[in-house]
Every structure is written in C-alpha cells, then in structure tokens.
C-alpha cells in the first residue's frame, strides 16, 4: 500500500495560485472601493434604476405612453416611477404631504404638443391606495381659481394650465407648460382617456355628505390625514367651510372604528384643548357636547355613533352652536337612514 | 479491482496522523476566517461625525472682504431690467466681479418644470446675470446645480441651459466624480456629506440665484435653501430637520452675492407648484451680500415674516447674517 500523499502536479499548482490571485485581487478592489464610499454614488445609482433617464431618450417615440395619447400629442420622455423611498426625488419637500396620506406609487411622464414647438405637459399619477387617501391630497391642494371639471369625476377641477382629479385610488395631475385653450382641450381628452382605460372600483366618501348644505362651500371640503388642529391623535378628519350671516366657520367630522373610540377621541380632544388653556363651557343644547373657549374662539365637540364631529375655531359662539346643531341633525339622519 | 471505489482507496492511503494534521489545518483556516470577519465587523455601522471620517474639502469664502453688507431692491416685471437696477443699487456688478474673475452661478434647477411655473430660477435672470458678469470682465461663468430630478432634463426644460449658453456661460451638470465629502465644523448634519465640489475648483466668485417659493416643509425656499442643491447623497433625510440644514448651509456657503427673484413668487403648493394660480406677481428683485437679510425681506413678499421661518432666526443667531434687513439700509431703485 502506498502511504505517501501524492504531490500536486505543476498544472494544479499554477491553477491554485491563479485562483488565489483572483481572490486577493477581488478583496483588494473591495477594500479600495469601500475606503472611498460616497453616498452620492448610491443616489445616482438609485435614480438610474428607479427613475430612468428621460434625457437619455433622443428618439422619445420609442418610449411607451402611460396614457392613450390624443392627436397632436406625443411622448417627450420615458415614464418614471417613484415609491415611498424615492418620492422626494421627484417632488422634494412636498413628499411628506403624500406619504402621510398613504402614498404607494407615483408614475409620471412628459408629453409634447406637436402642434407647437415649445408646449409640453406632464402627467403625475399618484396611487394613494384608496379613494379617501386620494381625496386627502386632492382636497388639501385645491386652488382658489379651481373650475369644476365634472367630466372627470365628482372630485375634479381645472386651472388655467392644469387639471387635477381623483379617479378611484388615484390622484392625478396633468400640468401644461403654458396656458392656452388648445392645450386645455388636449389635456381634457388625455384625462378622459386615462379614466376610460383605468377601471377602478366605485367608492363613496360618505363623510362629505354629512355636512349640511346651508351655507356650505362644497369646494372647501378637505380631508386632513393626520394631526388635525394640532392634535396628534386626530387623523382622517373632514373639514368644511361655511359662510353664515357674514361669518366664516369650519365644521368637522371623522368616522372612527366604533362608537366607543369616537367617544374616547372626543374626550381626548376636549382634554387637549383644556391642557392648552381652554375653558369648558355649557353643551349649547347639543346632547353630550362640550363647548371649549380657547384664545377667544370656540370649539364644539360631540360624538354620535361612530362619528366625532363639531365646529372648530369659531369667532362667534351662537353661530358655532347653530352650525353644530345643524351638523348633529344631519349626522343623526344619516345614522337613522343607514341599512 | 476489489470492487471498492478508487476515491475510497486514496482516502485509505492517508495515515491517521496525517488525517489529524489536515483536520487541524482546516480548523485553523476556519478560525482564521472567523477571526478576520470579526475584526472587520462593525456592530455600530458608520457613525456620523466619527473621528475616523475624513473632513474632506472646504469651501472658500467668496464674499468681498472689507465691505459692509448691502441690499438693493428693484421693482418691475422685466427681470433683466430689475436685476440690473438692483445690482446698480448695491454698487454695480463691477464692485463684485473684477476682470479675470471666474464666476459660479448657483441656480435653482431642482425640477424639470417650465419657467412659467416659477419653481426654478428663471432663464431670463440667468442670461442677464451671465451677461453682466462677462461684461464686468469675468473670463468664465459656470452655471450649476444638483437637481432633484434628472439633471439634463431639468437644465433643458427649465430653459436654464439654453439661457446660460446663449449668454456665454457654461453649464456644469453634476456627475458622480464631482462630489467630495465635506464637514462643516461644529455642524450637526453636514458631516462627511457629499458636496458638488467640482464647479468650485476653478472659481473665485459665487452668486446664488433663487426664486421665492412656498415650501411644504420649511415654509419658504429662498437664497439659503438654494444651497441645498449643492448636496448629494440621500439628502431628503434632512427634511426631518429642515431648519437646521438650511442654517448649516448658510454657514457653509459664503457667497459674493445672492439674487432673490420675487418677480413672480410661488405662494401656495410649493416647492413644486404646478398651477399658474399658485403664483403671485410680487414684482421685486433683491440683490444682497447678506443671504439672511435677503430671505427675511423675501418672506414679506409671500405674506410671511422672518419669525414665521425658524431657519432665518437660527442662521442669524449662528452668525450667517442679519434677519433685520432694515439694518442694511436697503437701496430701492427708482421704479420705471
């Protein structure tokens, strides 16, 4: 029996040294790269992967359009996609507004108007996961000169150079580089095409119907996703503006998970106001309500079934009570009419 | 053949002693690899402000020494005219740019959005300031920014690239090798952070050109916030402490001049805006050597006070300038 181990051949030795050399070289490269770590590299790499590079599209016709394009509109840049981690790469400081409202994904793309040399437009399709979330970001950015655009849905308006609307869980902005009737018409066609090819489940935002109609400014209804009135427990709060007897008042309503949580939240909000110098007054003749005077203004809070509702920062107590009663009646009717 | 596997036969050839030696060697190799891994392992990860980190580059002081802070204000809708007038009110461009100078214009090209939306520095302003610098004898004018969106698209669609190049300037787009780490002494946030440094290498004058914009996080974006565009990396983390980062930027960058364009200001839905109805004609151009004072004045154009914007007070308290712009005795150019 041969008991001596066989020596490796010359070929095996060379091969082994070759493999070891490659490993040492790899380790060296890793060490050198690690010692020159630069967060900007990660930034650029992430952009390239997630956002694409619009400017790298010399023949933009090669890019796919996110939306069916009408006549005289063509693709200008490739679509871009952003998630919660990269949203600020597109909209910078406004990202927090969307993130706090449940943002999932943004797709955007630029189109050019082929009938003019310079005009272009950009579509921003924000997937907000639910219609309520979409309504939150839609309502909190409404423009003063908004003109309702019912062809795009109940929550839709246009300004001189842009269209804004809610379509199911999507909040969509279509913004042109200039204002003209021609570009408005093209944007309207493009927006209607988006709605047509994007089927969504029908959802109803029930809270908006709870606000009594007398004196209501329907365009003012806003959904505050978080920290309403500076109270951190107050989320998903609908606020509406009223013009009554020459005064402007704000009413609010929010649906909670159960009557108990609504009652508890009403009590917590009352405590919050009192902790900041508020003074509890009477109930104004509204069952289980409380009126809090704070900094020469009046807040009225009450809970009804799963709803917490009231009036916020009213200058006149009597007008605030009148509006709160009206709101209470409207909510009671809605509760009674519920199947 | 005895029916045994040849491989087993070679195993049989190893003596017990040699087997144990080989096992010991293998065990030592495993231990060595483990020890090496343990030596490399850092349970805390990279620490901000760690003594091991490089302090990297430092930005030069581009302000003109020996001058009192100045502010010039002009009113009107024509940016080319108002910037000339406001510049004249602070002594003329020749006071700040000398023959042979190399000038860096830090614009706000953050978004690939059209000039009409006033979310970025207006191309007319870029063109006129470039011309003024060259007319004063500058041998080179570089225009730069590290935008939020794709740089090439931003400079093209904002009209800034065309404006700069048609006026004799040179656009420098950010690229990976242009960033170098910088640490602002005593800073909480700017520590070993990548800075767009390459454009600064060859210049001796720095002018910031910023629009006035509402800003969802900071309240308003003006000349101090404009330096944010010099940062690289995942700078969006600074949004959680936006006032501190703006203060630190104001301490880090000492410009020759800042120009705050309040011709059309974005008063709502900033910093992106989007609708023309987010804008207000405020018809004001501000030129100042004091960026804090410029921002304090700019705030008043969008219905805010310096007190509404915490970073102004913080920057003033840290010594970056004065929040009381009246102390500069602003010179108002006569309105045409």
Tab-separated table of N, CA and C in Angstrom, chain A residues 157-262:
chain	number	residue	atom	x	y	z
A	157	UNK	N	-61.066	69.341	-11.000
A	157	UNK	CA	-61.120	70.748	-11.372
A	157	UNK	C	-59.973	71.083	-12.312
A	158	UNK	N	-60.118	72.232	-12.941
A	158	UNK	CA	-59.048	72.698	-13.816
A	158	UNK	C	-58.674	74.120	-13.432
A	159	UNK	N	-57.432	74.477	-13.739
A	159	UNK	CA	-56.984	75.869	-13.640
A	159	UNK	C	-56.490	76.250	-15.038
A	160	UNK	N	-55.899	77.401	-15.161
A	160	UNK	CA	-55.538	77.896	-16.491
A	160	UNK	C	-54.619	76.930	-17.239
A	161	UNK	N	-53.743	76.243	-16.528
A	161	UNK	CA	-52.761	75.393	-17.219
A	161	UNK	C	-52.753	73.951	-16.714
A	162	UNK	N	-53.760	73.559	-15.935
A	162	UNK	CA	-53.647	72.220	-15.323
A	162	UNK	C	-55.003	71.597	-15.034
A	163	UNK	N	-54.981	70.270	-14.890
A	163	UNK	CA	-56.159	69.503	-14.471
A	163	UNK	C	-55.786	68.692	-13.241
A	164	UNK	N	-56.688	68.595	-12.301
A	164	UNK	CA	-56.461	67.818	-11.076
A	164	UNK	C	-57.723	67.007	-10.805
A	165	UNK	N	-57.579	65.714	-10.571
A	165	UNK	CA	-58.776	64.927	-10.289
A	165	UNK	C	-58.448	63.657	-9.518
A	166	UNK	N	-59.537	63.106	-8.925
A	166	UNK	CA	-59.449	61.832	-8.212
A	166	UNK	C	-60.157	60.782	-9.054
A	167	UNK	N	-59.480	59.669	-9.285
A	167	UNK	CA	-60.086	58.564	-10.040
A	167	UNK	C	-59.803	57.285	-9.251
A	168	UNK	N	-60.824	56.833	-8.515
A	168	UNK	CA	-60.613	55.667	-7.646
A	168	UNK	C	-59.494	55.973	-6.662
A	169	UNK	N	-58.506	55.097	-6.535
A	169	UNK	CA	-57.415	55.365	-5.587
A	169	UNK	C	-56.349	56.303	-6.148
A	170	UNK	N	-56.556	56.810	-7.353
A	170	UNK	CA	-55.540	57.651	-7.990
A	170	UNK	C	-55.855	59.136	-7.828
A	171	UNK	N	-54.822	59.887	-7.483
A	171	UNK	CA	-54.895	61.343	-7.581
A	171	UNK	C	-54.014	61.719	-8.765
A	172	UNK	N	-54.602	62.410	-9.732
A	172	UNK	CA	-53.892	62.663	-10.980
A	172	UNK	C	-53.749	64.163	-11.216
A	173	UNK	N	-52.549	64.569	-11.609
A	173	UNK	CA	-52.291	65.954	-12.006
A	173	UNK	C	-51.804	65.938	-13.451
A	174	UNK	N	-52.325	66.840	-14.236
A	174	UNK	CA	-51.859	66.989	-15.612
A	174	UNK	C	-51.540	68.468	-15.795
A	175	UNK	N	-50.260	68.768	-15.943
A	175	UNK	CA	-49.799	70.153	-15.885
A	175	UNK	C	-49.132	70.539	-17.204
A	176	UNK	N	-49.573	71.646	-17.771
A	176	UNK	CA	-49.001	72.110	-19.040
A	176	UNK	C	-47.994	73.212	-18.789
A	177	UNK	N	-47.067	73.366	-19.727
A	177	UNK	CA	-46.018	74.369	-19.565
A	177	UNK	C	-46.529	75.783	-19.824
A	178	UNK	N	-47.723	75.909	-20.361
A	178	UNK	CA	-48.309	77.235	-20.563
A	178	UNK	C	-49.828	77.099	-20.619
A	179	UNK	N	-50.490	78.220	-20.556
A	179	UNK	CA	-51.954	78.198	-20.570
A	179	UNK	C	-52.478	78.565	-21.949
A	180	UNK	N	-53.319	77.725	-22.509
A	180	UNK	CA	-53.994	78.053	-23.757
A	180	UNK	C	-55.213	77.152	-23.891
A	181	UNK	N	-56.164	77.574	-24.687
A	181	UNK	CA	-57.370	76.778	-24.861
A	181	UNK	C	-57.041	75.467	-25.569
A	182	UNK	N	-56.128	75.556	-26.527
A	182	UNK	CA	-55.774	74.354	-27.290
A	182	UNK	C	-55.172	73.280	-26.382
A	183	UNK	N	-54.254	73.689	-25.511
A	183	UNK	CA	-53.604	72.695	-24.642
A	183	UNK	C	-54.603	72.186	-23.605
A	184	UNK	N	-55.527	73.047	-23.176
A	184	UNK	CA	-56.571	72.595	-22.246
A	184	UNK	C	-57.408	71.489	-22.887
A	185	UNK	N	-57.765	71.678	-24.156
A	185	UNK	CA	-58.575	70.669	-24.840
A	185	UNK	C	-57.833	69.342	-24.950
A	186	UNK	N	-56.554	69.423	-25.261
A	186	UNK	CA	-55.767	68.184	-25.382
A	186	UNK	C	-55.635	67.500	-24.018
A	187	UNK	N	-55.441	68.302	-22.996
A	187	UNK	CA	-55.320	67.717	-21.651
A	187	UNK	C	-56.630	67.054	-21.234
A	188	UNK	N	-57.733	67.707	-21.560
A	188	UNK	CA	-59.034	67.136	-21.202
A	188	UNK	C	-59.233	65.783	-21.896
A	189	UNK	N	-58.878	65.722	-23.185
A	189	UNK	CA	-59.009	64.469	-23.938
A	189	UNK	C	-58.122	63.387	-23.316
A	190	UNK	N	-56.905	63.793	-22.984
A	190	UNK	CA	-55.953	62.843	-22.404
A	190	UNK	C	-56.451	62.341	-21.042
A	191	UNK	N	-57.006	63.244	-20.248
A	191	UNK	CA	-57.503	62.882	-18.914
A	191	UNK	C	-58.681	61.918	-19.021
A	192	UNK	N	-59.586	62.199	-19.936
A	192	UNK	CA	-60.746	61.315	-20.111
A	192	UNK	C	-60.291	59.933	-20.587
A	193	UNK	N	-59.251	59.913	-21.430
A	193	UNK	CA	-58.720	58.631	-21.914
A	193	UNK	C	-58.121	57.837	-20.757
A	194	UNK	N	-57.432	58.542	-19.854
A	194	UNK	CA	-56.869	57.853	-18.678
A	194	UNK	C	-57.977	57.199	-17.857
A	195	UNK	N	-59.039	57.956	-17.592
A	195	UNK	CA	-60.147	57.403	-16.798
A	195	UNK	C	-60.766	56.190	-17.496
A	196	UNK	N	-60.862	56.289	-18.834
A	196	UNK	CA	-61.510	55.217	-19.611
A	196	UNK	C	-60.709	53.912	-19.530
A	197	UNK	N	-59.396	54.016	-19.621
A	197	UNK	CA	-58.570	52.793	-19.662
A	197	UNK	C	-58.106	52.349	-18.271
A	198	UNK	N	-58.529	53.078	-17.249
A	198	UNK	CA	-58.126	52.718	-15.881
A	198	UNK	C	-59.364	52.378	-15.065
A	199	UNK	N	-59.808	51.127	-15.133
A	199	UNK	CA	-61.011	50.766	-14.371
A	199	UNK	C	-60.731	50.780	-12.867
A	200	UNK	N	-61.655	51.329	-12.129
A	200	UNK	CA	-61.494	51.388	-10.661
A	200	UNK	C	-62.804	50.977	-10.003
A	201	UNK	N	-62.710	50.487	-8.803
A	201	UNK	CA	-63.917	50.125	-8.056
A	201	UNK	C	-64.639	51.396	-7.620
A	202	UNK	N	-65.941	51.337	-7.622
A	202	UNK	CA	-66.716	52.502	-7.199
A	202	UNK	C	-66.661	52.620	-5.680
A	203	UNK	N	-66.242	53.784	-5.217
A	203	UNK	CA	-66.177	54.037	-3.774
A	203	UNK	C	-66.964	55.310	-3.480
A	204	UNK	N	-67.504	55.367	-2.308
A	204	UNK	CA	-68.210	56.582	-1.912
A	204	UNK	C	-67.562	57.123	-0.643
A	205	UNK	N	-67.315	58.408	-0.653
A	205	UNK	CA	-66.783	59.042	0.560
A	205	UNK	C	-67.986	59.570	1.325
A	206	UNK	N	-68.439	58.793	2.289
A	206	UNK	CA	-69.712	59.094	2.961
A	206	UNK	C	-69.655	60.365	3.805
A	207	UNK	N	-68.498	60.657	4.374
A	207	UNK	CA	-68.416	61.795	5.297
A	207	UNK	C	-68.765	63.124	4.623
A	208	UNK	N	-68.444	63.261	3.358
A	208	UNK	CA	-68.691	64.553	2.705
A	208	UNK	C	-70.185	64.862	2.650
A	209	UNK	N	-71.023	63.796	2.642
A	209	UNK	CA	-72.472	64.006	2.574
A	209	UNK	C	-73.063	64.363	3.936
A	210	UNK	N	-72.253	64.272	4.983
A	210	UNK	CA	-72.766	64.560	6.326
A	210	UNK	C	-72.831	66.060	6.614
A	211	UNK	N	-72.091	66.839	5.840
A	211	UNK	CA	-72.100	68.285	6.084
A	211	UNK	C	-73.421	68.872	5.579
A	212	UNK	N	-74.174	69.584	6.434
A	212	UNK	CA	-75.430	70.198	5.976
A	212	UNK	C	-75.164	71.213	4.866
A	213	UNK	N	-76.119	71.344	3.956
A	213	UNK	CA	-75.864	72.118	2.742
A	213	UNK	C	-75.943	73.631	2.940
A	214	UNK	N	-76.774	74.083	3.888
A	214	UNK	CA	-76.976	75.525	4.051
A	214	UNK	C	-75.666	76.224	4.434
A	215	UNK	N	-75.230	77.110	3.569
A	215	UNK	CA	-74.020	77.887	3.828
A	215	UNK	C	-72.722	77.180	3.503
A	216	UNK	N	-72.801	75.927	3.063
A	216	UNK	CA	-71.583	75.137	2.804
A	216	UNK	C	-70.901	75.581	1.509
A	217	UNK	N	-69.579	75.707	1.565
A	217	UNK	CA	-68.791	75.897	0.344
A	217	UNK	C	-68.310	74.498	-0.072
A	218	UNK	N	-68.973	73.877	-1.065
A	218	UNK	CA	-68.659	72.469	-1.389
A	218	UNK	C	-67.196	72.264	-1.791
A	219	UNK	N	-66.595	73.283	-2.417
A	219	UNK	CA	-65.194	73.147	-2.846
A	219	UNK	C	-64.215	73.203	-1.671
A	220	UNK	N	-64.720	73.589	-0.514
A	220	UNK	CA	-63.805	73.758	0.628
A	220	UNK	C	-63.581	72.470	1.406
A	221	UNK	N	-64.357	71.420	1.101
A	221	UNK	CA	-64.242	70.190	1.913
A	221	UNK	C	-62.848	69.592	1.745
A	222	UNK	N	-62.186	69.417	2.870
A	222	UNK	CA	-60.803	68.927	2.887
A	222	UNK	C	-60.696	67.748	3.840
A	223	UNK	N	-59.906	66.765	3.449
A	223	UNK	CA	-59.627	65.644	4.355
A	223	UNK	C	-58.213	65.819	4.887
A	224	UNK	N	-58.113	66.022	6.188
A	224	UNK	CA	-56.791	66.152	6.817
A	224	UNK	C	-56.362	64.760	7.267
A	225	UNK	N	-55.290	64.216	6.686
A	225	UNK	CA	-54.937	62.828	7.000
A	225	UNK	C	-54.388	62.622	8.405
A	226	UNK	N	-53.706	63.627	8.953
A	226	UNK	CA	-53.081	63.432	10.278
A	226	UNK	C	-52.907	64.772	10.981
A	227	UNK	N	-52.817	64.713	12.313
A	227	UNK	CA	-52.529	65.897	13.130
A	227	UNK	C	-53.495	67.052	12.895
A	228	UNK	N	-54.769	66.747	12.749
A	228	UNK	CA	-55.739	67.823	12.517
A	228	UNK	C	-55.799	68.742	13.728
A	229	UNK	N	-55.860	70.025	13.487
A	229	UNK	CA	-55.944	71.069	14.516
A	229	UNK	C	-54.804	70.965	15.533
A	230	UNK	N	-53.678	70.410	15.118
A	230	UNK	CA	-52.522	70.308	16.008
A	230	UNK	C	-52.618	69.185	17.018
A	231	UNK	N	-53.648	68.346	16.910
A	231	UNK	CA	-53.850	67.244	17.872
A	231	UNK	C	-53.414	65.954	17.188
A	232	UNK	N	-52.374	65.344	17.729
A	232	UNK	CA	-51.738	64.228	17.005
A	232	UNK	C	-52.616	62.984	16.896
A	233	UNK	N	-53.606	62.844	17.793
A	233	UNK	CA	-54.488	61.667	17.700
A	233	UNK	C	-55.610	61.879	16.683
A	234	UNK	N	-55.711	63.081	16.176
A	234	UNK	CA	-56.820	63.430	15.297
A	234	UNK	C	-56.420	63.204	13.837
A	235	UNK	N	-56.771	62.063	13.290
A	235	UNK	CA	-56.463	61.796	11.882
A	235	UNK	C	-57.758	61.518	11.107
A	236	UNK	N	-57.629	61.546	9.789
A	236	UNK	CA	-58.763	61.300	8.876
A	236	UNK	C	-59.955	62.201	9.224
A	237	UNK	N	-59.704	63.493	9.296
A	237	UNK	CA	-60.742	64.450	9.678
A	237	UNK	C	-61.178	65.264	8.457
A	238	UNK	N	-62.466	65.238	8.162
A	238	UNK	CA	-63.017	66.058	7.079
A	238	UNK	C	-63.393	67.419	7.652
A	239	UNK	N	-62.977	68.463	6.951
A	239	UNK	CA	-63.271	69.822	7.397
A	239	UNK	C	-63.968	70.561	6.255
A	240	UNK	N	-65.001	71.321	6.587
A	240	UNK	CA	-65.720	72.091	5.563
A	240	UNK	C	-65.915	73.518	6.042
A	241	UNK	N	-65.910	74.426	5.090
A	241	UNK	CA	-66.058	75.846	5.420
A	241	UNK	C	-67.506	76.286	5.163
A	242	UNK	N	-68.012	77.100	6.076
A	242	UNK	CA	-69.380	77.622	5.940
A	242	UNK	C	-69.354	79.148	5.946
A	243	UNK	N	-70.222	79.708	5.144
A	243	UNK	CA	-70.391	81.163	5.141
A	243	UNK	C	-71.806	81.440	5.626
A	244	UNK	N	-71.923	81.874	6.874
A	244	UNK	CA	-73.228	82.068	7.502
A	244	UNK	C	-73.293	83.460	8.115
A	245	UNK	N	-74.286	84.217	7.712
A	245	UNK	CA	-74.515	85.554	8.276
A	245	UNK	C	-73.249	86.412	8.264
A	246	UNK	N	-72.528	86.359	7.197
A	246	UNK	CA	-71.342	87.199	7.056
A	246	UNK	C	-70.106	86.652	7.752
A	247	UNK	N	-70.219	85.500	8.403
A	247	UNK	CA	-69.059	84.917	9.088
A	247	UNK	C	-68.626	83.625	8.387
A	248	UNK	N	-67.354	83.303	8.575
A	248	UNK	CA	-66.850	82.036	8.043
A	248	UNK	C	-66.574	81.098	9.209
A	249	UNK	N	-67.124	79.889	9.137
A	249	UNK	CA	-66.941	78.899	10.201
A	249	UNK	C	-66.457	77.584	9.602
A	250	UNK	N	-65.794	76.783	10.437
A	250	UNK	CA	-65.325	75.474	9.988
A	250	UNK	C	-66.002	74.370	10.793
A	251	UNK	N	-66.615	73.423	10.083
A	251	UNK	CA	-67.187	72.248	10.734
A	251	UNK	C	-66.307	71.051	10.411
A	252	UNK	N	-66.338	70.057	11.287
A	252	UNK	CA	-65.524	68.869	11.018
A	252	UNK	C	-66.268	67.597	11.386
A	253	UNK	N	-65.890	66.512	10.739
A	253	UNK	CA	-66.462	65.210	11.052
A	253	UNK	C	-65.440	64.132	10.700
A	254	UNK	N	-65.406	63.089	11.520
A	254	UNK	CA	-64.463	61.998	11.269
A	254	UNK	C	-65.092	60.682	11.715
A	255	UNK	N	-65.055	59.676	10.839
A	255	UNK	CA	-65.598	58.355	11.196
A	255	UNK	C	-64.512	57.550	11.886
A	256	UNK	N	-64.847	56.963	13.035
A	256	UNK	CA	-63.898	56.135	13.771
A	256	UNK	C	-64.313	54.668	13.688
A	257	UNK	N	-63.562	53.815	14.304
A	257	UNK	CA	-63.823	52.378	14.183
A	257	UNK	C	-65.065	51.901	14.911
A	258	UNK	N	-65.447	52.584	15.985
A	258	UNK	CA	-66.597	52.148	16.794
A	258	UNK	C	-67.115	53.353	17.578
A	259	UNK	N	-68.346	53.278	18.078
A	259	UNK	CA	-68.870	54.391	18.897
A	259	UNK	C	-67.981	54.675	20.103
A	260	UNK	N	-67.402	53.625	20.675
A	260	UNK	CA	-66.557	53.826	21.862
A	260	UNK	C	-65.310	54.642	21.514
A	261	UNK	N	-64.666	54.302	20.403
A	261	UNK	CA	-63.457	55.055	20.041
A	261	UNK	C	-63.790	56.491	19.675
A	262	UNK	N	-64.975	56.694	19.082
A	262	UNK	CA	-65.390	58.069	18.764
A	262	UNK	C	-65.576	58.864	20.050
